[in-house]
Short mmCIF file of C-alpha atoms in Angstrom, two decimals:
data_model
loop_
_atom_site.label_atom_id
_atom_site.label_comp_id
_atom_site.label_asym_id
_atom_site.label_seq_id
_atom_site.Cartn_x
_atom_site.Cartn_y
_atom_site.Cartn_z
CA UNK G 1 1.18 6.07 -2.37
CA UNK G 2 -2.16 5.01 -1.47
CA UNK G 3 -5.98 5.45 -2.23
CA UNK G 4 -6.22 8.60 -0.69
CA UNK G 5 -3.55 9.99 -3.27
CA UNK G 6 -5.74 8.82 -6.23
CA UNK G 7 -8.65 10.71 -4.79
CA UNK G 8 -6.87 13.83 -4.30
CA UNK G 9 -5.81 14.47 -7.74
CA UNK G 10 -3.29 11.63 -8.70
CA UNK G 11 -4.88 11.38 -12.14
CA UNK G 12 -3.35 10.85 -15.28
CA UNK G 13 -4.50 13.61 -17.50
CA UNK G 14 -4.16 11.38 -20.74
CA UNK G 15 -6.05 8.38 -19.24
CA UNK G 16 -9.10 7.26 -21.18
CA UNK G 17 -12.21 6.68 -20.13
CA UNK G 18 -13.14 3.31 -18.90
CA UNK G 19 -15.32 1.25 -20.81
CA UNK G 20 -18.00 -1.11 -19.01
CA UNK G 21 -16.94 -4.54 -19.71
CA UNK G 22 -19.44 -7.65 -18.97
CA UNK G 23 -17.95 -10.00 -16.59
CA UNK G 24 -18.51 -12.63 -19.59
CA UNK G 25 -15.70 -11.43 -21.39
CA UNK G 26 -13.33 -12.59 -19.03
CA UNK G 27 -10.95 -15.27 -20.84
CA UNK G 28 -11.71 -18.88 -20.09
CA UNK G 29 -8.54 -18.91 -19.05
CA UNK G 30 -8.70 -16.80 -16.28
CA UNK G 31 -8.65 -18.51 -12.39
CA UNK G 32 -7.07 -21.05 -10.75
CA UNK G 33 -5.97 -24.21 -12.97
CA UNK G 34 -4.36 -22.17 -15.67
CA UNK G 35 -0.53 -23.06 -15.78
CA UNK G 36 2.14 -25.50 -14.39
CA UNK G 37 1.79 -25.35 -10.81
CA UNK G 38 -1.62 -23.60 -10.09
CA UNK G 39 -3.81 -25.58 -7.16
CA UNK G 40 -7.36 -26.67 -8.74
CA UNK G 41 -8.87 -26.09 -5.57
CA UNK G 42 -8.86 -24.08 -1.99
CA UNK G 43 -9.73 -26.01 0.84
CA UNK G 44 -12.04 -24.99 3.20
CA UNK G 45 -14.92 -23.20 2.30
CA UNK G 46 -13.78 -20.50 -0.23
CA UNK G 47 -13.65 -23.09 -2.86
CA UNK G 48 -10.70 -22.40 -6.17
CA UNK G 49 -14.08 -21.57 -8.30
CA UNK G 50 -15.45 -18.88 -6.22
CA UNK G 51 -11.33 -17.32 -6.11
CA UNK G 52 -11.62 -17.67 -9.74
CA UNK G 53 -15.07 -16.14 -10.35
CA UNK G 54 -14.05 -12.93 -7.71
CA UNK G 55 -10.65 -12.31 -9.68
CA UNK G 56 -12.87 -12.01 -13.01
CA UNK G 57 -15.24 -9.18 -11.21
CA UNK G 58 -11.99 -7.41 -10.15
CA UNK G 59 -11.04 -7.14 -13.90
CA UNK G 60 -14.66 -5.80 -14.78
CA UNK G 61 -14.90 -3.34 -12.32
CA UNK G 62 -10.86 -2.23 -13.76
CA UNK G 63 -12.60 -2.03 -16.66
CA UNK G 64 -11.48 -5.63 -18.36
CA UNK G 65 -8.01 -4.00 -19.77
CA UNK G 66 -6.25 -5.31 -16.57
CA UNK G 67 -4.38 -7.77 -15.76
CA UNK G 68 -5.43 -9.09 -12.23
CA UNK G 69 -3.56 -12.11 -10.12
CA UNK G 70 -4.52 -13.17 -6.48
CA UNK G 71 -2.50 -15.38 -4.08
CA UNK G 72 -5.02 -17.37 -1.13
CA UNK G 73 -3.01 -19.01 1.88
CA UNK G 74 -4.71 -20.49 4.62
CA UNK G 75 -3.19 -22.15 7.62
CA UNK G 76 -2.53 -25.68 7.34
CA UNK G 77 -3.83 -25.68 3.68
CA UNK G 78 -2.26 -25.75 0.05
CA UNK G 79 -2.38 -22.05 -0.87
CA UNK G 80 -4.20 -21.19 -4.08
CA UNK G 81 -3.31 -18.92 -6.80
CA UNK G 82 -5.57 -17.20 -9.72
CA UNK G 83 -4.85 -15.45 -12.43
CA UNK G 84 -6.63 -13.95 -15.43
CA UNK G 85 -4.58 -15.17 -17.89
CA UNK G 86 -2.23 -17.80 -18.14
CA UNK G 87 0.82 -15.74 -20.02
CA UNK G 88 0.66 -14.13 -16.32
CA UNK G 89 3.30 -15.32 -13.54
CA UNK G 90 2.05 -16.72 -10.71
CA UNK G 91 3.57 -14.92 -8.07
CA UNK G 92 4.34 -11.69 -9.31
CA UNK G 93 6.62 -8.82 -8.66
CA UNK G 94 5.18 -5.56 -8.00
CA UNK G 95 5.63 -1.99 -6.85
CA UNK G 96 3.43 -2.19 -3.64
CA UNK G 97 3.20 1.78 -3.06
CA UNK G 98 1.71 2.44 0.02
CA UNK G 99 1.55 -0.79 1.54
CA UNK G 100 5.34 0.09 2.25
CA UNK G 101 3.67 2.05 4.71
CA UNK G 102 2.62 -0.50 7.36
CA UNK G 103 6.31 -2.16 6.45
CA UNK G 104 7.51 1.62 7.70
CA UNK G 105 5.21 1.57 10.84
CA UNK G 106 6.09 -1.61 12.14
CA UNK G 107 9.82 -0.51 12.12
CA UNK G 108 9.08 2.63 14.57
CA UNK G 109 7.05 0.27 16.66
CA UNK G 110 9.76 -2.08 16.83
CA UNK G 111 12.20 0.81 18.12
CA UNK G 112 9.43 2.05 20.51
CA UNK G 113 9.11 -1.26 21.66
CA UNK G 114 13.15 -1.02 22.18
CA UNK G 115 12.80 2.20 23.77
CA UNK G 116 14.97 4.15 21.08
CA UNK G 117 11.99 6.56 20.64
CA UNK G 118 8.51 7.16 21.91
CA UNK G 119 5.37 7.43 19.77
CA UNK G 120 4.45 10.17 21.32
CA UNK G 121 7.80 12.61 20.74
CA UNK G 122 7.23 15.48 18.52
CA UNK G 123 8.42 15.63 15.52
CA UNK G 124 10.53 18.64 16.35
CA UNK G 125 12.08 16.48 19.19
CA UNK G 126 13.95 13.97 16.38
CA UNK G 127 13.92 17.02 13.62
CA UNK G 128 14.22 20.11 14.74
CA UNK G 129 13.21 22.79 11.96
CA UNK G 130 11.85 20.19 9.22
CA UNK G 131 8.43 20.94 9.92
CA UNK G 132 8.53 24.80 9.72
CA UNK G 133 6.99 27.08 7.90
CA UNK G 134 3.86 28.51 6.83
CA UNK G 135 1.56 27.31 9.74
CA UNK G 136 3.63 23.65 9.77
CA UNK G 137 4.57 23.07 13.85
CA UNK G 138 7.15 20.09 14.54
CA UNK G 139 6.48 20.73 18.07
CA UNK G 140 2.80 20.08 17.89
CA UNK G 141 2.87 16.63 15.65
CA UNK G 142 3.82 13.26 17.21
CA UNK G 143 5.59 10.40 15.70
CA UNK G 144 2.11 8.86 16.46
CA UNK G 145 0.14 11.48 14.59
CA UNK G 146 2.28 10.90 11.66
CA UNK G 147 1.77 6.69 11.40
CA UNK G 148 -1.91 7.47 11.58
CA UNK G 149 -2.69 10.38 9.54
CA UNK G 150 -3.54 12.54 12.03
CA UNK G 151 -0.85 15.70 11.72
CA UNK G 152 -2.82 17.73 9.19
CA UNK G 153 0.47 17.77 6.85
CA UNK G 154 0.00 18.64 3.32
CA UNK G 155 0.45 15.69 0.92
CA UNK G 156 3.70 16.41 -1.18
CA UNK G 157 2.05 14.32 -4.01
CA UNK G 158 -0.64 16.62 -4.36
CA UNK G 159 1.81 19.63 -4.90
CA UNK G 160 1.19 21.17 -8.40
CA UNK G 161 4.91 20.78 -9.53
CA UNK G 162 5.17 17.01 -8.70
CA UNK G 163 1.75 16.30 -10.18
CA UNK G 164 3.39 18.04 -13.27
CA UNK G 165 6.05 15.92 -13.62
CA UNK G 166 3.70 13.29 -13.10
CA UNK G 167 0.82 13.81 -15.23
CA UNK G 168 2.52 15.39 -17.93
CA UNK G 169 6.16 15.06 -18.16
CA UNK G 170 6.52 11.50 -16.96
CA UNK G 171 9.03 10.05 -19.67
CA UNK G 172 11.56 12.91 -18.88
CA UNK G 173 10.75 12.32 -15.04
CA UNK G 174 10.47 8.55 -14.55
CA UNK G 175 14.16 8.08 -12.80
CA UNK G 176 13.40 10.92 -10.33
CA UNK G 177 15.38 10.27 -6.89
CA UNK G 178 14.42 13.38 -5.63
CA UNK G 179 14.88 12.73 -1.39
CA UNK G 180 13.00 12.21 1.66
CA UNK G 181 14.16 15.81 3.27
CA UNK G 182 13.73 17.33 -0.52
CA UNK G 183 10.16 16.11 -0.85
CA UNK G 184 9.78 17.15 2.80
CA UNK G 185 10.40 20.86 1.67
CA UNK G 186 8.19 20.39 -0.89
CA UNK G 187 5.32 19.61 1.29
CA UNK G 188 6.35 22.82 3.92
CA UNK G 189 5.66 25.11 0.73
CA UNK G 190 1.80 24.38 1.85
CA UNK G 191 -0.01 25.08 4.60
CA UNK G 192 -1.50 22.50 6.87
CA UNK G 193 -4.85 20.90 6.52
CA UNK G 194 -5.00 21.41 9.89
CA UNK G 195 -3.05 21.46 13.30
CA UNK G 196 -3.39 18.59 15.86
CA UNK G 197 -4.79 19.38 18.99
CA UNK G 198 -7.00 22.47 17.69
CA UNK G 199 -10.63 21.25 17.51
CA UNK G 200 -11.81 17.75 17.22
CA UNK G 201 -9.23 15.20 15.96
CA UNK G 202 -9.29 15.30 12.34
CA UNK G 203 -8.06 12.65 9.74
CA UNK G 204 -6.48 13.01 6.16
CA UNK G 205 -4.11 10.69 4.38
CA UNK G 206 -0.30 11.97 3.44
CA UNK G 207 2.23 10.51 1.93
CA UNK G 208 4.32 13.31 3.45
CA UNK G 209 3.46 11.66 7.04
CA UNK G 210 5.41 8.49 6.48
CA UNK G 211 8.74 10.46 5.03
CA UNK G 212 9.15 12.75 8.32
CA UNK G 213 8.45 9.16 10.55
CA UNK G 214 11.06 7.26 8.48
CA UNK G 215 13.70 10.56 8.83
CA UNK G 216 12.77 10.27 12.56
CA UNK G 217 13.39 6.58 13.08
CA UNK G 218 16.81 7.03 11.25
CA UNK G 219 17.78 9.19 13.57
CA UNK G 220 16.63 7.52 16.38
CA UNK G 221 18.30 4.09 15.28
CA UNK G 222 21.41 5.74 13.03
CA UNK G 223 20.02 2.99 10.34
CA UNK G 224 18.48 4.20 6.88
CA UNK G 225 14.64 3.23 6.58
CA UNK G 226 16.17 0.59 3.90
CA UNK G 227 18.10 -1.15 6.18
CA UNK G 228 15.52 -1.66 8.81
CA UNK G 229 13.33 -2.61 6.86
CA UNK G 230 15.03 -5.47 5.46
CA UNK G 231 17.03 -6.96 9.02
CA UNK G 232 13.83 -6.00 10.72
CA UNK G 233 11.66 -7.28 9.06
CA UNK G 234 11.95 -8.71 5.47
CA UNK G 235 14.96 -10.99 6.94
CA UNK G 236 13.50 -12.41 9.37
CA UNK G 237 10.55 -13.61 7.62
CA UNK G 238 12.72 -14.86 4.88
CA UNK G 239 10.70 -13.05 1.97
CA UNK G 240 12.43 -13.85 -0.75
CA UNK G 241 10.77 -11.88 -3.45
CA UNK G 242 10.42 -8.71 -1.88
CA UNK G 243 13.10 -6.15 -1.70
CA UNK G 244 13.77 -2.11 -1.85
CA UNK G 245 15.17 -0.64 -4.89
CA UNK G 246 15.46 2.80 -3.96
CA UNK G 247 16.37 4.51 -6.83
CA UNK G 248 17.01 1.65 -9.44
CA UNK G 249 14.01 1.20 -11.61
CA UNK G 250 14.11 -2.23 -12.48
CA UNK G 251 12.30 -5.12 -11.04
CA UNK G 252 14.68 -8.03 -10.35
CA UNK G 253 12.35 -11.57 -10.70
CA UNK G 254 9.28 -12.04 -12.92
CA UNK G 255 6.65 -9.03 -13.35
CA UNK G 256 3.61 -8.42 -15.12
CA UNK G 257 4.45 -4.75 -17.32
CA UNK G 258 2.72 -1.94 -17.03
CA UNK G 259 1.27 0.45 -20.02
CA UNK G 260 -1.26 2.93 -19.97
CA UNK G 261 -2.66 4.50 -23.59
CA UNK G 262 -0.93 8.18 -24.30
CA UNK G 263 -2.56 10.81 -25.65
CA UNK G 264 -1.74 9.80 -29.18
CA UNK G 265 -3.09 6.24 -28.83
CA UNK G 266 0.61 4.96 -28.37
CA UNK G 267 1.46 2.78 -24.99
CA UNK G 268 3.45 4.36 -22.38
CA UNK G 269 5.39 1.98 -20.28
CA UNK G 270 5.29 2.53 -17.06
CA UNK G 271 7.28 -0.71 -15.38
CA UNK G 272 10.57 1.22 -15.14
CA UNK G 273 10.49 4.12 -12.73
CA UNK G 274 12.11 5.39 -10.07
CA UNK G 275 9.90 7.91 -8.20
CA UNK G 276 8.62 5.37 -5.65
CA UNK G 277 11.70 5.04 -3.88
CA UNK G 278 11.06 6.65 -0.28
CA UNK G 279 9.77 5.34 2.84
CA UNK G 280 5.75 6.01 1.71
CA UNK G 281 5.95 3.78 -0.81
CA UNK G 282 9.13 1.72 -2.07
CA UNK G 283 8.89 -1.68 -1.28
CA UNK G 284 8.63 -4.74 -4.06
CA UNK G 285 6.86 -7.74 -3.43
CA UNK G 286 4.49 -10.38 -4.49
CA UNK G 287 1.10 -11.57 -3.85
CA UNK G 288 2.96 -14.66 -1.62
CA UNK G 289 5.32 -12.94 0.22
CA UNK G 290 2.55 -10.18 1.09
CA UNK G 291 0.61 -13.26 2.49
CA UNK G 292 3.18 -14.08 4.76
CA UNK G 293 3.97 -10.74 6.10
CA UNK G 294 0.75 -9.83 6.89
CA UNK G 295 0.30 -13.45 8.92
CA UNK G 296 3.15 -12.94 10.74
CA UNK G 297 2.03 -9.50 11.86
CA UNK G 298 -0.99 -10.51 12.58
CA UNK G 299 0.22 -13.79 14.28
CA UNK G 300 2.51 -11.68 16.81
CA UNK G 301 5.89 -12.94 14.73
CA UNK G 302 6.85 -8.78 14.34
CA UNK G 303 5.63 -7.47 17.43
CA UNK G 304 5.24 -7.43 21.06
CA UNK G 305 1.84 -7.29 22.36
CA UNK G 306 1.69 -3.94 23.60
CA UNK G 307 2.62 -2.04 20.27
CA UNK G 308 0.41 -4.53 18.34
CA UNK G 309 -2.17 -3.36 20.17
CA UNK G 310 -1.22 0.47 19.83
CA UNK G 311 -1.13 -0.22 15.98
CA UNK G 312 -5.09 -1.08 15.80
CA UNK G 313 -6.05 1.50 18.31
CA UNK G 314 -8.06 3.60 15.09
CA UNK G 315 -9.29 6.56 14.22
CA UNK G 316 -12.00 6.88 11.64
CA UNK G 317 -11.33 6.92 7.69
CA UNK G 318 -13.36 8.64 4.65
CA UNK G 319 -11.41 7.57 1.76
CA UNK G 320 -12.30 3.88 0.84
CA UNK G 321 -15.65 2.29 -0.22
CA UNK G 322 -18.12 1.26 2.88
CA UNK G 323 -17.16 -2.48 2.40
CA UNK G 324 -19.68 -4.90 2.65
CA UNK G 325 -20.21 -5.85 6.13
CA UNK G 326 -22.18 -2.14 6.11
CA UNK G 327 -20.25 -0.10 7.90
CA UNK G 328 -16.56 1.48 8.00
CA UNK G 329 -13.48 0.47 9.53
CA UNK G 330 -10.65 2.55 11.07
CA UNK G 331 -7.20 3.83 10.25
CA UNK G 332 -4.49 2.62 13.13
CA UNK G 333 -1.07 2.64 12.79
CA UNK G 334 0.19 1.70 8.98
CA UNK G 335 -3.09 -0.49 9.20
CA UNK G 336 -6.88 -0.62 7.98
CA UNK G 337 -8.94 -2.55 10.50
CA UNK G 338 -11.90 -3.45 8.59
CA UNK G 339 -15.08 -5.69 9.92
CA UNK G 340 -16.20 -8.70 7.71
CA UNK G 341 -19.73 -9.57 7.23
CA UNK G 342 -19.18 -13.06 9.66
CA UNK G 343 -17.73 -10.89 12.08
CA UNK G 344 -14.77 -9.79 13.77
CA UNK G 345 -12.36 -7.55 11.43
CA UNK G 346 -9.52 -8.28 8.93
CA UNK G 347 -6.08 -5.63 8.47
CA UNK G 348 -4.68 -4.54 5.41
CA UNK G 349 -3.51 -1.30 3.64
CA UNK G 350 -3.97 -0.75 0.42
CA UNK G 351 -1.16 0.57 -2.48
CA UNK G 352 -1.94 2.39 -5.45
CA UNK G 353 1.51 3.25 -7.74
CA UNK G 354 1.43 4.01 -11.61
CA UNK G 355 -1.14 1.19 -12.88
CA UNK G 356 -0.58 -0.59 -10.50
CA UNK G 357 -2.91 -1.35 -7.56
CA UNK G 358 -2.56 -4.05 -4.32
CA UNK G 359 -5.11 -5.15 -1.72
CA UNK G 360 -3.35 -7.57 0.74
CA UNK G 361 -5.51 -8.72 3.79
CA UNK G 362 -5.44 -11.06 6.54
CA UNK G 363 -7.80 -12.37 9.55
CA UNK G 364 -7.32 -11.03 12.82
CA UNK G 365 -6.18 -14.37 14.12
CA UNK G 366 -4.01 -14.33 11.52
CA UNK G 367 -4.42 -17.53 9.66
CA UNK G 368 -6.01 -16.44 6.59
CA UNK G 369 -4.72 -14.02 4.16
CA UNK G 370 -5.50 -12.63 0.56
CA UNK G 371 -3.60 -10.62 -1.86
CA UNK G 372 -4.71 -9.08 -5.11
CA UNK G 373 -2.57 -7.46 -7.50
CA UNK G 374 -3.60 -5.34 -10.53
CA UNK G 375 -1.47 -3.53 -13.30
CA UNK G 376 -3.52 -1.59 -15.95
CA UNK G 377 -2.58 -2.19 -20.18
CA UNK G 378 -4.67 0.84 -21.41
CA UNK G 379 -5.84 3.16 -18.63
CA UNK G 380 -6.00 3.70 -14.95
CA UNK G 381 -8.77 1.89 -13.19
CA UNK G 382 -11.80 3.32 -11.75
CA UNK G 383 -10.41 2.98 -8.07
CA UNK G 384 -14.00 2.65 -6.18
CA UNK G 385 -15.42 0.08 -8.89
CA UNK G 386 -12.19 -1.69 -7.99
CA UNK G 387 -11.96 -1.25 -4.31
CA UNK G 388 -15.66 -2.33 -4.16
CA UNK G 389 -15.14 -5.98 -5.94
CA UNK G 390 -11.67 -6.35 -4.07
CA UNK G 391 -13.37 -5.55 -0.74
CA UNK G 392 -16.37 -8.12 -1.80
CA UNK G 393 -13.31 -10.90 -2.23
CA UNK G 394 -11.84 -10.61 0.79
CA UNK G 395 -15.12 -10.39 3.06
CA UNK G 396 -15.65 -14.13 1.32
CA UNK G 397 -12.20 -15.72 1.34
CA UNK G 398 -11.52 -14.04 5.16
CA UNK G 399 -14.87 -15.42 6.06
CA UNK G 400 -13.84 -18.78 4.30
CA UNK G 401 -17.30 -19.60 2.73
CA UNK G 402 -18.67 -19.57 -0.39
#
């Protein structure tokens, strides 16, 4: 689930209010240089210092109750980790919720690439009758429409009875397995935001979008989303760390927990869960291994030229922060494209889960990359406070300068 689901009512209704919190009160300990292992210094011209002095505005603008850990990697160099505390690991696990998302879109661009489907087949063409119903029209989506937000489906996350077991039945509800097709359903009880090809071509994020691609490619390639995902992609690239659960809650290798305050002052873990299981949002990784997928994309290691191109051609976006090269970037295929203040434009796609937030990015050219990771201890973060200092990092460790 991404930052478009936070804005649309993805809100914990116990969450309290975030406190200001000076940048000061960041430990000592915090940055680079803070356990067995960490490099003292980046080389190039993003020194370990200014890594370490970003990662401590990320945890102000979360309010200071975070925990926050970034992993640097630039080609031919040592790669450089921070971390605001040292108790943290360095390379941790974590739920990357919608960043699953461009790990779903470069599977259907493999198989288009492969001729097993074509981006531009309806829906209705690989799943006839799943899009029905009050105003929804299989026949007039594409598979392309779908990867970039551009079908006008409702968002199933946004329905009121999953925001209820969300917001405020979460304990009875956190090993929901609820499926693809069932979620699907849920979505068709709504009526479109709006219908593609009627009017100007309109934008609006949906988790729903990436559930009817992944059902699509599955039929197209008689393979579950899981298993292309990991002999298409996670394979190949030998990421060790990262992984799809599905339905088992548990995080295998080392993880930083996740609590949030309940309404009676009491922590609510939220580590174990099993509602981010599905093809919008159910990938585990790390910081590292986020790095490296994101260069090889970008490095033309997952794709042939012609579909990496398709997968930048954009459309605009309204949901993120104006970053701080001035003006906004567009929304491709599973993929930001977002321009830097030294020019030229980085890729990432962002993933916002139950306290837990990641911002992986990498240079066009693909030989710089940056991943930051946040999990909450007391309350959900401010998302735009947050967005705005990650944003500010990556503009200066993309642009490699101080």
């Amino acid at each position: 689930m991404g930052a478009a689901a936070g804005r649309r009512g993805l809100v914990v209704a116990w969450a309290v209010a975030l406190a200001t919190t000076a940048l000061a009160a960041v430990p000592a300990t915090a940055g680079t240089g803070t356990g067995p292992g960490d490099r003292p210094r980046a080389d190039g011209g993003y020194p370990a210092a200014d890594l370490r002095g970003d990662l401590a505005a990320v945890k102000a603008a979360g309010g200071g109750d975070v925990n926050v850990v970034a992993a640097y990697d630039r080609a031919g160099r040592a790669p450089v980790t921070a971390r605001t505390s040292a108790a943290l690991p360095r390379d941790p696990e974590f739920r990357i919720a919608s960043t699953s998302k461009t790990f779903t879109a470069v599977v259907l661009l493999q198989l288009a690439a492969e001729k097993r489907l074509s981006l531009d087949d309806t829906v209705d063409h690989w799943l006839p009758g799943v899009v029905a119903g009050h105003g929804n029209d299989g026949t007039r989506i594409t598979l392309r429409d779908l990867l970039r937000h551009t079908s006008g489906l409702y968002d199933y996350v946004a329905d009121p009875g999953i925001q209820d077991k969300l917001v405020r039945h979460f304990e009875e509800n956190r090993y929901d397995d609820t499926s693809a097709r069932d979620l699907v359903a849920v979505a068709m009880r709504h009526a479109p935001l709006f219908t593609p090809g009627v009017g100007p071509r309109r934008w609006a994020y949906s988790n729903t979008d990436y559930l009817v691609a992944a059902m699509a490619a599955e039929k197209a390639a008689g393979q579950s989303w899981q298993e292309m995902v990991e002999h298409r992609v996670i394979a190949p690239l030998g990421l060790r760390h990262t992984y799809i659960p599905g339905a088992n809650p548990f995080l295998v290798g080392p993880h930083v927990p996740v609590t949030i305050d309940g309404p009676d002052g009491r922590p609510v873990d939220l580590t174990e869960e099993s509602f981010q299981h599905t093809a919008d949002s159910g990938v585990v990784s790390t910081p590292s291994d986020l790095n490296a997928f994101f260069r090889a994309l970008a490095g033309g290691r997952l794709l042939p030229a012609a579909q990496w191109r398709e997968m930048r051609e954009t459309v605009p976006y309204d949901d993120l922060p104006v970053p701080p090269a001035g003006r906004q970037g567009g929304y491709g295929l599973g993929l930001r494209v977002v321009p830097l203040t030294c020019g030229g434009v980085y890729y990432m796609h962002e993933g916002d889960g139950w306290g837990v937030y990641g911002r992986p990015a990498v240079s066009a050219d693909g030989r710089r990359a940056v991943t930051v990771s946040i999990t909450t201890t007391t309350a959900l973060v401010d998302q735009d406070k947050v967005d705005r200092a990650v944003e500010s990092l990556t503009d200066r460790a993309l642009c490699d300068r101080a």
